[in-house]
PDB file of C-alpha atoms in Angstrom:
ATOM      1  CA  MET A  25       0.000   0.000   0.000  1.00 35.00           C
ATOM      2  CA  ASP A  26       1.523   3.346  -0.990  1.00 43.00           C
ATOM      3  CA  GLU A  27       1.365   6.540   1.088  1.00 41.00           C
ATOM      4  CA  GLN A  28      -1.618   7.979  -0.806  1.00 41.00           C
ATOM      5  CA  GLU A  29      -3.646   4.786  -0.282  1.00 40.00           C
ATOM      6  CA  ASP A  30      -2.756   4.745   3.433  1.00 44.00           C
ATOM      7  CA  ILE A  31      -3.944   8.315   3.859  1.00 42.00           C
ATOM      8  CA  GLY A  32      -7.030   7.538   1.800  1.00 38.00           C
ATOM      9  CA  SER A  33      -8.274   4.920   4.253  1.00 48.00           C
ATOM     10  CA  MET A  34      -8.567   7.708   6.805  1.00 83.00           C
ATOM     11  CA  ILE A  35     -10.380  10.511   4.931  1.00 96.00           C
ATOM     12  CA  VAL A  36     -14.077  11.345   5.016  1.00 97.00           C
ATOM     13  CA  ASP A  37     -15.269  14.445   3.164  1.00 98.00           C
ATOM     14  CA  CYS A  38     -18.117  15.841   5.255  1.00 98.00           C
ATOM     15  CA  HIS A  39     -19.243  18.482   2.739  1.00 98.00           C
ATOM     16  CA  CYS A  40     -20.096  17.573  -0.860  1.00 98.00           C
ATOM     17  CA  HIS A  41     -22.919  18.100  -3.320  1.00 98.00           C
ATOM     18  CA  ILE A  42     -24.062  16.292  -6.443  1.00 98.00           C
ATOM     19  CA  ALA A  43     -22.471  17.927  -9.501  1.00 96.00           C
ATOM     20  CA  SER A  44     -25.654  18.569 -11.449  1.00 96.00           C
ATOM     21  CA  GLY A  45     -27.724  21.592 -12.386  1.00 93.00           C
ATOM     22  CA  GLU A  46     -30.765  19.604 -11.282  1.00 95.00           C
ATOM     23  CA  HIS A  47     -30.023  20.571  -7.678  1.00 95.00           C
ATOM     24  CA  THR A  48     -28.494  24.037  -8.115  1.00 94.00           C
ATOM     25  CA  PRO A  49     -30.652  26.652  -9.886  1.00 95.00           C
ATOM     26  CA  MET A  50     -29.114  28.617 -12.744  1.00 96.00           C
ATOM     27  CA  SER A  51     -29.837  31.923 -10.990  1.00 96.00           C
ATOM     28  CA  PHE A  52     -27.588  30.797  -8.119  1.00 96.00           C
ATOM     29  CA  ILE A  53     -24.794  29.800 -10.517  1.00 95.00           C
ATOM     30  CA  GLU A  54     -25.059  32.980 -12.586  1.00 95.00           C
ATOM     31  CA  GLY A  55     -24.809  35.094  -9.447  1.00 95.00           C
ATOM     32  CA  SER A  56     -21.623  33.322  -8.419  1.00 94.00           C
ATOM     33  CA  VAL A  57     -20.196  33.648 -11.931  1.00 94.00           C
ATOM     34  CA  ALA A  58     -20.843  37.406 -11.845  1.00 95.00           C
ATOM     35  CA  ASN A  59     -18.401  37.694  -8.925  1.00 92.00           C
ATOM     36  CA  MET A  60     -15.792  35.674 -10.802  1.00 91.00           C
ATOM     37  CA  VAL A  61     -16.159  37.888 -13.872  1.00 94.00           C
ATOM     38  CA  ALA A  62     -15.749  41.028 -11.749  1.00 94.00           C
ATOM     39  CA  ALA A  63     -12.546  39.687 -10.177  1.00 90.00           C
ATOM     40  CA  LEU A  64     -10.994  38.461 -13.431  1.00 91.00           C
ATOM     41  CA  SER A  65     -11.955  41.565 -15.414  1.00 92.00           C
ATOM     42  CA  ALA A  66     -10.312  43.794 -12.804  1.00 93.00           C
ATOM     43  CA  GLN A  67      -7.094  41.854 -13.415  1.00 91.00           C
ATOM     44  CA  GLY A  68      -7.333  42.352 -17.149  1.00 93.00           C
ATOM     45  CA  VAL A  69      -8.373  38.780 -17.921  1.00 90.00           C
ATOM     46  CA  PRO A  70     -10.711  38.762 -20.936  1.00 89.00           C
ATOM     47  CA  VAL A  71     -13.637  36.614 -19.873  1.00 91.00           C
ATOM     48  CA  THR A  72     -17.401  36.673 -20.232  1.00 94.00           C
ATOM     49  CA  ALA A  73     -20.127  35.411 -17.943  1.00 95.00           C
ATOM     50  CA  LYS A  74     -21.392  33.166 -20.716  1.00 95.00           C
ATOM     51  CA  LYS A  75     -18.008  31.502 -21.169  1.00 94.00           C
ATOM     52  CA  LEU A  76     -17.479  30.890 -17.453  1.00 94.00           C
ATOM     53  CA  THR A  77     -21.009  29.585 -17.016  1.00 95.00           C
ATOM     54  CA  THR A  78     -20.522  27.177 -19.912  1.00 95.00           C
ATOM     55  CA  LEU A  79     -17.190  25.961 -18.508  1.00 93.00           C
ATOM     56  CA  PHE A  80     -18.729  25.391 -15.097  1.00 93.00           C
ATOM     57  CA  MET A  81     -21.855  23.674 -16.374  1.00 95.00           C
ATOM     58  CA  ASN A  82     -19.692  21.332 -18.446  1.00 94.00           C
ATOM     59  CA  LYS A  83     -18.264  20.163 -15.096  1.00 93.00           C
ATOM     60  CA  MET A  84     -21.752  19.719 -13.641  1.00 94.00           C
ATOM     61  CA  GLN A  85     -22.732  16.606 -15.573  1.00 95.00           C
ATOM     62  CA  ASP A  86     -22.480  13.911 -12.910  1.00 96.00           C
ATOM     63  CA  PRO A  87     -26.066  13.427 -11.644  1.00 96.00           C
ATOM     64  CA  LEU A  88     -25.469   9.940 -10.212  1.00 97.00           C
ATOM     65  CA  CYS A  89     -21.992  10.687  -8.793  1.00 98.00           C
ATOM     66  CA  ASP A  90     -20.125   8.128 -10.903  1.00 98.00           C
ATOM     67  CA  GLY A  91     -17.472  10.737 -11.659  1.00 97.00           C
ATOM     68  CA  LEU A  92     -17.259  11.818  -8.023  1.00 97.00           C
ATOM     69  CA  VAL A  93     -16.663   8.235  -6.890  1.00 98.00           C
ATOM     70  CA  ALA A  94     -13.746   8.030  -9.329  1.00 97.00           C
ATOM     71  CA  GLU A  95     -12.330  11.335  -8.087  1.00 96.00           C
ATOM     72  CA  MET A  96     -12.685  10.197  -4.483  1.00 96.00           C
ATOM     73  CA  ALA A  97     -10.713   7.038  -5.253  1.00 96.00           C
ATOM     74  CA  ASP A  98      -7.993   9.066  -6.978  1.00 96.00           C
ATOM     75  CA  ALA A  99      -7.830  11.509  -4.054  1.00 95.00           C
ATOM     76  CA  GLY A 100      -7.862   8.835  -1.376  1.00 95.00           C
ATOM     77  CA  ILE A 101     -11.268   9.817   0.041  1.00 96.00           C
ATOM     78  CA  SER A 102     -13.126   6.782   1.333  1.00 97.00           C
ATOM     79  CA  LYS A 103     -16.540   8.378   1.899  1.00 97.00           C
ATOM     80  CA  SER A 104     -18.318  11.689   1.265  1.00 98.00           C
ATOM     81  CA  VAL A 105     -21.376  13.304   2.802  1.00 98.00           C
ATOM     82  CA  LEU A 106     -23.759  14.663   0.161  1.00 98.00           C
ATOM     83  CA  LEU A 107     -25.688  17.729   1.317  1.00 98.00           C
ATOM     84  CA  ILE A 108     -29.055  18.756  -0.094  1.00 98.00           C
ATOM     85  CA  ALA A 109     -29.465  22.533  -0.031  1.00 98.00           C
ATOM     86  CA  ASP A 110     -33.120  23.419  -0.530  1.00 98.00           C
ATOM     87  CA  PHE A 111     -33.286  26.437  -2.859  1.00 98.00           C
ATOM     88  CA  THR A 112     -36.782  25.590  -4.054  1.00 97.00           C
ATOM     89  CA  TYR A 113     -38.640  28.051  -1.806  1.00 98.00           C
ATOM     90  CA  ALA A 114     -36.327  31.046  -2.337  1.00 98.00           C
ATOM     91  CA  LEU A 115     -35.386  30.620  -6.013  1.00 97.00           C
ATOM     92  CA  LYS A 116     -38.063  29.775  -8.545  1.00 94.00           C
ATOM     93  CA  ASP A 117     -35.882  28.361 -11.339  1.00 96.00           C
ATOM     94  CA  CYS A 118     -35.082  25.030  -9.664  1.00 96.00           C
ATOM     95  CA  VAL A 119     -35.278  22.057 -12.019  1.00 97.00           C
ATOM     96  CA  LEU A 120     -36.421  19.566  -9.376  1.00 97.00           C
ATOM     97  CA  THR A 121     -38.811  19.870  -6.473  1.00 97.00           C
ATOM     98  CA  ILE A 122     -37.215  19.239  -3.099  1.00 98.00           C
ATOM     99  CA  GLU A 123     -38.924  15.839  -2.923  1.00 98.00           C
ATOM    100  CA  GLU A 124     -37.494  14.910  -6.343  1.00 98.00           C
ATOM    101  CA  SER A 125     -34.056  16.005  -5.150  1.00 98.00           C
ATOM    102  CA  PHE A 126     -34.384  13.728  -2.113  1.00 98.00           C
ATOM    103  CA  GLN A 127     -35.339  10.823  -4.382  1.00 98.00           C
ATOM    104  CA  THR A 128     -32.300  11.402  -6.613  1.00 98.00           C
ATOM    105  CA  HIS A 129     -29.981  11.413  -3.598  1.00 98.00           C
ATOM    106  CA  ARG A 130     -31.572   8.199  -2.413  1.00 98.00           C
ATOM    107  CA  GLU A 131     -30.814   6.677  -5.816  1.00 98.00           C
ATOM    108  CA  VAL A 132     -27.171   7.704  -5.479  1.00 98.00           C
ATOM    109  CA  LEU A 133     -26.977   6.026  -2.059  1.00 98.00           C
ATOM    110  CA  LEU A 134     -28.294   2.787  -3.522  1.00 98.00           C
ATOM    111  CA  ARG A 135     -26.050   3.025  -6.598  1.00 98.00           C
ATOM    112  CA  HIS A 136     -22.823   3.471  -4.599  1.00 98.00           C
ATOM    113  CA  PRO A 137     -23.106   1.437  -1.377  1.00 97.00           C
ATOM    114  CA  GLY A 138     -20.751   2.586   1.359  1.00 96.00           C
ATOM    115  CA  LYS A 139     -19.452   5.595  -0.552  1.00 98.00           C
ATOM    116  CA  PHE A 140     -21.914   8.262   0.600  1.00 98.00           C
ATOM    117  CA  GLU A 141     -24.068   9.546   3.407  1.00 98.00           C
ATOM    118  CA  VAL A 142     -26.772  12.153   2.805  1.00 98.00           C
ATOM    119  CA  PHE A 143     -27.990  15.090   4.894  1.00 98.00           C
ATOM    120  CA  GLY A 144     -31.418  16.166   3.667  1.00 98.00           C
ATOM    121  CA  GLY A 145     -32.215  19.866   3.498  1.00 98.00           C
ATOM    122  CA  VAL A 146     -35.690  21.392   3.647  1.00 97.00           C
ATOM    123  CA  ASP A 147     -36.625  25.070   3.777  1.00 98.00           C
ATOM    124  CA  PRO A 148     -38.676  25.363   7.006  1.00 98.00           C
ATOM    125  CA  ARG A 149     -41.262  27.510   5.216  1.00 98.00           C
ATOM    126  CA  TRP A 150     -42.561  24.382   3.497  1.00 98.00           C
ATOM    127  CA  GLY A 151     -44.158  23.629   6.856  1.00 97.00           C
ATOM    128  CA  LYS A 152     -45.607  20.224   7.737  1.00 97.00           C
ATOM    129  CA  ASP A 153     -44.988  18.779   4.274  1.00 98.00           C
ATOM    130  CA  GLY A 154     -41.287  19.584   4.503  1.00 98.00           C
ATOM    131  CA  LEU A 155     -41.073  18.191   8.015  1.00 98.00           C
ATOM    132  CA  ALA A 156     -42.740  14.949   6.945  1.00 98.00           C
ATOM    133  CA  LEU A 157     -40.329  14.625   4.001  1.00 98.00           C
ATOM    134  CA  PHE A 158     -37.336  15.115   6.271  1.00 98.00           C
ATOM    135  CA  GLU A 159     -38.532  12.490   8.762  1.00 98.00           C
ATOM    136  CA  ARG A 160     -39.249  10.057   5.930  1.00 98.00           C
ATOM    137  CA  SER A 161     -35.690  10.571   4.686  1.00 98.00           C
ATOM    138  CA  LEU A 162     -34.351   9.520   8.085  1.00 97.00           C
ATOM    139  CA  LYS A 163     -36.713   6.563   8.560  1.00 96.00           C
ATOM    140  CA  ASP A 164     -36.975   5.187   5.032  1.00 97.00           C
ATOM    141  CA  PHE A 165     -34.191   6.629   2.855  1.00 97.00           C
ATOM    142  CA  GLY A 166     -31.232   6.125   5.191  1.00 96.00           C
ATOM    143  CA  PHE A 167     -30.302   9.823   5.348  1.00 98.00           C
ATOM    144  CA  ARG A 168     -28.135  10.786   8.319  1.00 97.00           C
ATOM    145  CA  GLY A 169     -28.536  14.495   9.044  1.00 98.00           C
ATOM    146  CA  LEU A 170     -30.130  17.867   8.310  1.00 98.00           C
ATOM    147  CA  LYS A 171     -28.645  20.508   5.993  1.00 98.00           C
ATOM    148  CA  ILE A 172     -29.967  24.060   6.334  1.00 98.00           C
ATOM    149  CA  TYR A 173     -29.210  27.046   4.120  1.00 98.00           C
ATOM    150  CA  PRO A 174     -30.048  30.265   6.019  1.00 98.00           C
ATOM    151  CA  PRO A 175     -29.159  32.648   3.129  1.00 98.00           C
ATOM    152  CA  CYS A 176     -32.379  31.458   1.488  1.00 98.00           C
ATOM    153  CA  GLY A 177     -34.056  33.784   3.971  1.00 98.00           C
ATOM    154  CA  PHE A 178     -34.263  32.491   7.549  1.00 98.00           C
ATOM    155  CA  SER A 179     -32.208  32.420  10.740  1.00 98.00           C
ATOM    156  CA  PRO A 180     -30.849  29.052  11.909  1.00 98.00           C
ATOM    157  CA  SER A 181     -32.612  29.808  15.209  1.00 98.00           C
ATOM    158  CA  ASP A 182     -35.968  30.521  13.545  1.00 98.00           C
ATOM    159  CA  PRO A 183     -38.674  28.740  15.587  1.00 98.00           C
ATOM    160  CA  ALA A 184     -39.934  27.251  12.306  1.00 98.00           C
ATOM    161  CA  LEU A 185     -36.838  25.034  12.412  1.00 98.00           C
ATOM    162  CA  PHE A 186     -37.431  23.772  15.943  1.00 98.00           C
ATOM    163  CA  PRO A 187     -39.611  20.808  14.842  1.00 98.00           C
ATOM    164  CA  PHE A 188     -36.759  19.766  12.537  1.00 98.00           C
ATOM    165  CA  TYR A 189     -34.286  20.002  15.416  1.00 98.00           C
ATOM    166  CA  GLU A 190     -36.648  17.951  17.563  1.00 98.00           C
ATOM    167  CA  LEU A 191     -36.484  15.227  14.924  1.00 98.00           C
ATOM    168  CA  CYS A 192     -32.685  15.523  14.863  1.00 98.00           C
ATOM    169  CA  ALA A 193     -32.650  15.089  18.648  1.00 97.00           C
ATOM    170  CA  HIS A 194     -34.974  12.075  18.407  1.00 97.00           C
ATOM    171  CA  TYR A 195     -32.948  10.365  15.669  1.00 96.00           C
ATOM    172  CA  HIS A 196     -29.599  11.604  17.035  1.00 97.00           C
ATOM    173  CA  VAL A 197     -28.474  13.112  13.733  1.00 98.00           C
ATOM    174  CA  PRO A 198     -26.407  16.299  13.248  1.00 98.00           C
ATOM    175  CA  VAL A 199     -27.302  19.597  11.580  1.00 98.00           C
ATOM    176  CA  LEU A 200     -24.900  21.188   9.083  1.00 98.00           C
ATOM    177  CA  LEU A 201     -25.579  24.828   8.250  1.00 98.00           C
ATOM    178  CA  HIS A 202     -24.091  27.243   5.746  1.00 98.00           C
ATOM    179  CA  THR A 203     -22.234  30.231   7.207  1.00 98.00           C
ATOM    180  CA  GLY A 204     -20.750  33.222   5.421  1.00 97.00           C
ATOM    181  CA  PRO A 205     -21.340  34.573   1.904  1.00 95.00           C
ATOM    182  CA  THR A 206     -22.788  32.685  -1.012  1.00 96.00           C
ATOM    183  CA  SER A 207     -24.269  33.542  -4.397  1.00 96.00           C
ATOM    184  CA  PRO A 208     -25.201  37.249  -4.448  1.00 96.00           C
ATOM    185  CA  VAL A 209     -28.787  36.374  -5.314  1.00 97.00           C
ATOM    186  CA  LEU A 210     -29.288  35.303  -1.679  1.00 98.00           C
ATOM    187  CA  ASP A 211     -29.311  37.012   1.740  1.00 97.00           C
ATOM    188  CA  PHE A 212     -26.005  37.343   3.637  1.00 97.00           C
ATOM    189  CA  THR A 213     -27.525  38.905   6.775  1.00 97.00           C
ATOM    190  CA  VAL A 214     -28.621  35.550   8.221  1.00 98.00           C
ATOM    191  CA  SER A 215     -25.345  33.673   7.677  1.00 97.00           C
ATOM    192  CA  SER A 216     -23.480  34.596  10.880  1.00 98.00           C
ATOM    193  CA  PRO A 217     -22.504  31.616  13.066  1.00 98.00           C
ATOM    194  CA  PHE A 218     -23.736  33.504  16.118  1.00 98.00           C
ATOM    195  CA  LEU A 219     -27.301  33.155  14.829  1.00 98.00           C
ATOM    196  CA  VAL A 220     -27.255  29.432  15.634  1.00 98.00           C
ATOM    197  CA  ASP A 221     -26.457  30.117  19.280  1.00 98.00           C
ATOM    198  CA  GLU A 222     -30.066  30.086  20.480  1.00 98.00           C
ATOM    199  CA  ALA A 223     -30.773  26.799  18.722  1.00 98.00           C
ATOM    200  CA  ALA A 224     -27.583  25.254  20.124  1.00 98.00           C
ATOM    201  CA  ARG A 225     -28.671  26.237  23.649  1.00 98.00           C
ATOM    202  CA  LEU A 226     -32.266  25.075  23.238  1.00 98.00           C
ATOM    203  CA  PHE A 227     -31.250  21.737  21.671  1.00 98.00           C
ATOM    204  CA  PRO A 228     -28.134  20.668  23.613  1.00 98.00           C
ATOM    205  CA  SER A 229     -28.348  17.062  22.379  1.00 97.00           C
ATOM    206  CA  VAL A 230     -28.200  18.142  18.713  1.00 98.00           C
ATOM    207  CA  ASN A 231     -24.768  18.625  17.161  1.00 98.00           C
ATOM    208  CA  PHE A 232     -24.487  21.670  14.883  1.00 98.00           C
ATOM    209  CA  ILE A 233     -21.736  21.918  12.237  1.00 98.00           C
ATOM    210  CA  LEU A 234     -20.764  25.386  10.987  1.00 98.00           C
ATOM    211  CA  ALA A 235     -19.851  25.036   7.314  1.00 98.00           C
ATOM    212  CA  HIS A 236     -16.872  27.007   5.983  1.00 97.00           C
ATOM    213  CA  GLY A 237     -15.568  27.735   9.495  1.00 97.00           C
ATOM    214  CA  ALA A 238     -11.999  28.234   8.238  1.00 95.00           C
ATOM    215  CA  VAL A 239     -13.146  30.649   5.522  1.00 93.00           C
ATOM    216  CA  SER A 240     -15.820  32.988   6.898  1.00 92.00           C
ATOM    217  CA  PHE A 241     -16.317  34.369  10.423  1.00 97.00           C
ATOM    218  CA  VAL A 242     -13.302  32.300  11.451  1.00 96.00           C
ATOM    219  CA  GLU A 243     -12.827  33.700  14.956  1.00 97.00           C
ATOM    220  CA  GLU A 244     -16.564  33.559  15.626  1.00 98.00           C
ATOM    221  CA  CYS A 245     -16.693  29.916  14.539  1.00 98.00           C
ATOM    222  CA  ILE A 246     -13.699  29.087  16.721  1.00 98.00           C
ATOM    223  CA  MET A 247     -15.368  30.739  19.718  1.00 98.00           C
ATOM    224  CA  MET A 248     -18.616  28.839  19.163  1.00 98.00           C
ATOM    225  CA  CYS A 249     -16.739  25.530  18.926  1.00 98.00           C
ATOM    226  CA  ARG A 250     -14.670  26.248  22.004  1.00 98.00           C
ATOM    227  CA  PHE A 251     -17.550  27.195  24.284  1.00 98.00           C
ATOM    228  CA  ARG A 252     -20.628  25.365  22.926  1.00 98.00           C
ATOM    229  CA  PRO A 253     -20.189  21.615  23.512  1.00 98.00           C
ATOM    230  CA  ASN A 254     -22.508  20.747  20.622  1.00 98.00           C
ATOM    231  CA  VAL A 255     -21.035  23.070  17.962  1.00 98.00           C
ATOM    232  CA  TYR A 256     -18.468  21.931  15.373  1.00 98.00           C
ATOM    233  CA  LEU A 257     -17.054  23.460  12.185  1.00 98.00           C
ATOM    234  CA  ASP A 258     -15.953  22.187   8.796  1.00 98.00           C
ATOM    235  CA  ILE A 259     -13.105  23.622   6.748  1.00 97.00           C
ATOM    236  CA  SER A 260     -14.850  23.287   3.369  1.00 96.00           C
ATOM    237  CA  GLY A 261     -14.179  26.080   0.917  1.00 93.00           C
ATOM    238  CA  TYR A 262     -10.503  26.480   1.885  1.00 92.00           C
ATOM    239  CA  GLN A 263      -9.698  26.123  -1.830  1.00 90.00           C
ATOM    240  CA  ALA A 264     -10.888  29.706  -2.328  1.00 85.00           C
ATOM    241  CA  SER A 265      -7.704  30.953  -0.659  1.00 83.00           C
ATOM    242  CA  LEU A 266      -5.163  28.611  -2.258  1.00 83.00           C
ATOM    243  CA  GLY A 267      -4.405  30.981  -5.130  1.00 75.00           C
ATOM    244  CA  TYR A 268      -2.986  33.643  -2.813  1.00 77.00           C
ATOM    245  CA  ASP A 269      -2.237  31.471   0.233  1.00 81.00           C
ATOM    246  CA  PRO A 270      -1.078  28.006  -0.909  1.00 81.00           C
ATOM    247  CA  SER A 271      -0.525  26.868   2.682  1.00 78.00           C
ATOM    248  CA  ALA A 272      -4.182  27.579   3.619  1.00 86.00           C
ATOM    249  CA  GLY A 273      -3.193  29.788   6.541  1.00 89.00           C
ATOM    250  CA  ALA A 274      -6.730  30.113   7.906  1.00 90.00           C
ATOM    251  CA  VAL A 275      -7.009  26.324   8.183  1.00 95.00           C
ATOM    252  CA  LYS A 276      -3.597  26.219   9.891  1.00 94.00           C
ATOM    253  CA  HIS A 277      -4.916  28.738  12.400  1.00 95.00           C
ATOM    254  CA  VAL A 278      -8.116  26.802  13.072  1.00 96.00           C
ATOM    255  CA  VAL A 279      -6.236  23.562  13.778  1.00 96.00           C
ATOM    256  CA  SER A 280      -3.760  25.303  16.109  1.00 96.00           C
ATOM    257  CA  VAL A 281      -6.143  26.644  18.763  1.00 97.00           C
ATOM    258  CA  GLY A 282      -7.120  23.508  20.662  1.00 97.00           C
ATOM    259  CA  ILE A 283     -10.427  22.597  19.008  1.00 98.00           C
ATOM    260  CA  ASN A 284      -9.329  19.756  16.731  1.00 98.00           C
ATOM    261  CA  HIS A 285     -11.914  17.482  18.343  1.00 98.00           C
ATOM    262  CA  LYS A 286     -14.457  19.841  16.717  1.00 98.00           C
ATOM    263  CA  VAL A 287     -12.907  20.348  13.239  1.00 98.00           C
ATOM    264  CA  LEU A 288     -14.182  18.347  10.239  1.00 98.00           C
ATOM    265  CA  PHE A 289     -12.564  17.973   6.829  1.00 97.00           C
ATOM    266  CA  GLY A 290     -14.701  18.965   3.820  1.00 97.00           C
ATOM    267  CA  THR A 291     -14.212  20.217   0.264  1.00 95.00           C
ATOM    268  CA  ASP A 292     -17.557  21.703  -0.873  1.00 96.00           C
ATOM    269  CA  PHE A 293     -17.329  19.740  -4.136  1.00 95.00           C
ATOM    270  CA  PRO A 294     -18.228  20.715  -6.886  1.00 95.00           C
ATOM    271  CA  VAL A 295     -18.026  24.459  -6.130  1.00 93.00           C
ATOM    272  CA  PHE A 296     -14.350  24.680  -7.098  1.00 91.00           C
ATOM    273  CA  ARG A 297     -14.530  22.526 -10.225  1.00 86.00           C
ATOM    274  CA  LEU A 298     -12.843  25.203 -12.343  1.00 84.00           C
ATOM    275  CA  GLN A 299      -9.834  25.247 -10.004  1.00 85.00           C
ATOM    276  CA  GLY A 300      -9.054  21.527  -9.925  1.00 88.00           C
ATOM    277  CA  GLU A 301     -10.162  18.072  -8.869  1.00 91.00           C
ATOM    278  CA  GLN A 302     -10.463  16.426  -5.460  1.00 94.00           C
ATOM    279  CA  ARG A 303      -6.921  15.048  -5.608  1.00 93.00           C
ATOM    280  CA  ASN A 304      -5.493  18.554  -6.144  1.00 91.00           C
ATOM    281  CA  PHE A 305      -7.314  19.860  -3.087  1.00 90.00           C
ATOM    282  CA  MET A 306      -6.332  16.874  -0.931  1.00 91.00           C
ATOM    283  CA  GLU A 307      -2.679  17.234  -1.888  1.00 90.00           C
ATOM    284  CA  ALA A 308      -2.752  20.955  -1.073  1.00 88.00           C
ATOM    285  CA  ILE A 309      -3.918  20.369   2.462  1.00 90.00           C
ATOM    286  CA  THR A 310      -2.088  17.123   3.316  1.00 90.00           C
ATOM    287  CA  CYS A 311       1.280  17.831   1.679  1.00 89.00           C
ATOM    288  CA  GLU A 312       4.506  18.249   3.649  1.00 88.00           C
ATOM    289  CA  ASP A 313       3.952  21.969   4.318  1.00 87.00           C
ATOM    290  CA  GLY A 314       0.146  21.941   4.038  1.00 90.00           C
ATOM    291  CA  ALA A 315      -2.371  23.122   6.599  1.00 93.00           C
ATOM    292  CA  LEU A 316      -2.357  19.855   8.561  1.00 94.00           C
ATOM    293  CA  ALA A 317       1.401  19.308   8.454  1.00 91.00           C
ATOM    294  CA  GLU A 318       2.052  20.307  12.076  1.00 92.00           C
ATOM    295  CA  LEU A 319      -0.620  18.044  13.564  1.00 95.00           C
ATOM    296  CA  ASN A 320       0.322  14.809  15.290  1.00 94.00           C
ATOM    297  CA  GLU A 321      -1.244  11.626  13.917  1.00 94.00           C
ATOM    298  CA  ARG A 322      -4.005  11.572  16.534  1.00 95.00           C
ATOM    299  CA  GLU A 323      -5.216  15.105  15.805  1.00 96.00           C
ATOM    300  CA  ARG A 324      -4.803  14.656  12.069  1.00 96.00           C
ATOM    301  CA  SER A 325      -7.056  11.600  12.258  1.00 96.00           C
ATOM    302  CA  LEU A 326      -9.650  13.533  14.245  1.00 97.00           C
ATOM    303  CA  VAL A 327      -9.874  16.193  11.536  1.00 97.00           C
ATOM    304  CA  LEU A 328      -9.715  13.900   8.510  1.00 97.00           C
ATOM    305  CA  HIS A 329     -12.230  11.297   9.606  1.00 97.00           C
ATOM    306  CA  GLN A 330     -12.802  10.544  13.263  1.00 97.00           C
ATOM    307  CA  ASN A 331     -14.861  13.605  14.178  1.00 98.00           C
ATOM    308  CA  ILE A 332     -17.455  13.180  11.433  1.00 98.00           C
ATOM    309  CA  GLU A 333     -17.466   9.403  11.935  1.00 97.00           C
ATOM    310  CA  ARG A 334     -18.220   9.945  15.627  1.00 97.00           C
ATOM    311  CA  LEU A 335     -21.210  12.134  14.787  1.00 97.00           C
ATOM    312  CA  LEU A 336     -22.484   9.595  12.263  1.00 95.00           C
ATOM    313  CA  GLU A 337     -21.979   6.661  14.612  1.00 89.00           C
ATOM    314  CA  ILE A 338     -24.358   8.213  17.135  1.00 74.00           C
ATOM    315  CA  ALA A 339     -27.143   7.923  14.571  1.00 65.00           C
ATOM    316  CA  VAL A 340     -26.152   4.358  13.675  1.00 58.00           C
ATOM    317  CA  GLY A 341     -26.361   3.314  17.306  1.00 49.00           C
ATOM    318  CA  VAL A 342     -29.899   4.673  17.617  1.00 50.00           C
ATOM    319  CA  ALA A 343     -31.050   3.088  14.348  1.00 46.00           C
ATOM    320  CA  ALA A 344     -29.759  -0.274  15.519  1.00 41.00           C
TER     321      ALA A 344
END
C-alpha cells in the first residue's frame, strides 16, 4: 500500500454536493459567476459570464456521482457526505422539487453502497410537508442528518426550524448549516454563526456543524466551537484561498487553537470545479507543508475522519 492509499483509508469528506444543475438553480450559478467575472476583469483577464457559465456547467454533468466516486478514489477519500441545499422556496428556477431532489440522492446512495451519506435539506417555510419529508428521509431513505441554508431567507434559530431540530434530537443526527457569503442572489444577513447560538442552547443534544468555518467568520466559529459543547465546524471552501495562500493559513490557524476534536474535513465539491479536482485539493492540504502538516497523527485523524465518523456513529447506534 503506498502513502496515498494509506492516507485515503482515513479521509471522510463531510461536505459535498451532487455535480448537477438539477439541484443548483441557474440563478444561483449565474450570481456566483458574476463575482468571478468582476474579479478576473479587474485583473485584465478577458472573460465573459457566458463563457465561465458554460465551462462550469460542463463540469456539472455527474447526476449519479459516478465521476465523483472516481475522483474520491484518486484523491484517497473513502466516503463523502452529500448535502441537499433546498433552494426551491427562495429561487423559482429550480429544475427539481425538493422531494425529487431527495429521491435522486436516495438513488445515489443505492447506486454506490458505502461511498456516501446524505444530509437532507428542507426550507422550514414548506411547513408540515417539509417536516414529513425530512422524517421520511431519516426513517426510510437512510439519510443521516439535516442541511440548512439560512441565506435562502431564515435564521438558523428561527422557531420554524425547531420541529426539525426535535427530529434531529430524536434520531440523534447532526445539523450542518451554511455560514458566510454565497451567491449574491441570496441574503447574507442571516449567515453569521452567532445566529445558531439560540438553537444550540435550546437543543443541547443536537450537534451543529458550521460550514466554511476556516473561511468565513473564522474567529466567531472558533469561539462557538470552544464554548458550545454541541457546535463543530468544517473547513470546506478552503480552496478559495489557495491561489494567494497556498498553505491555507486560515485552516492552519483553526487547527492550532485547541479545538481539533471539533474540526471536520470537507471540500464543498463541486463548487471549485474550475480550479481543480479532489486530488489537487487533498494534496494541497495534506502535503509536507500543508495546513495539517504540524498536527500529530491523533489530531490529524480527528480532523480527517474521526470527528465526522463519531457524529455519524451516534445515529447508527440509535437506528440499531
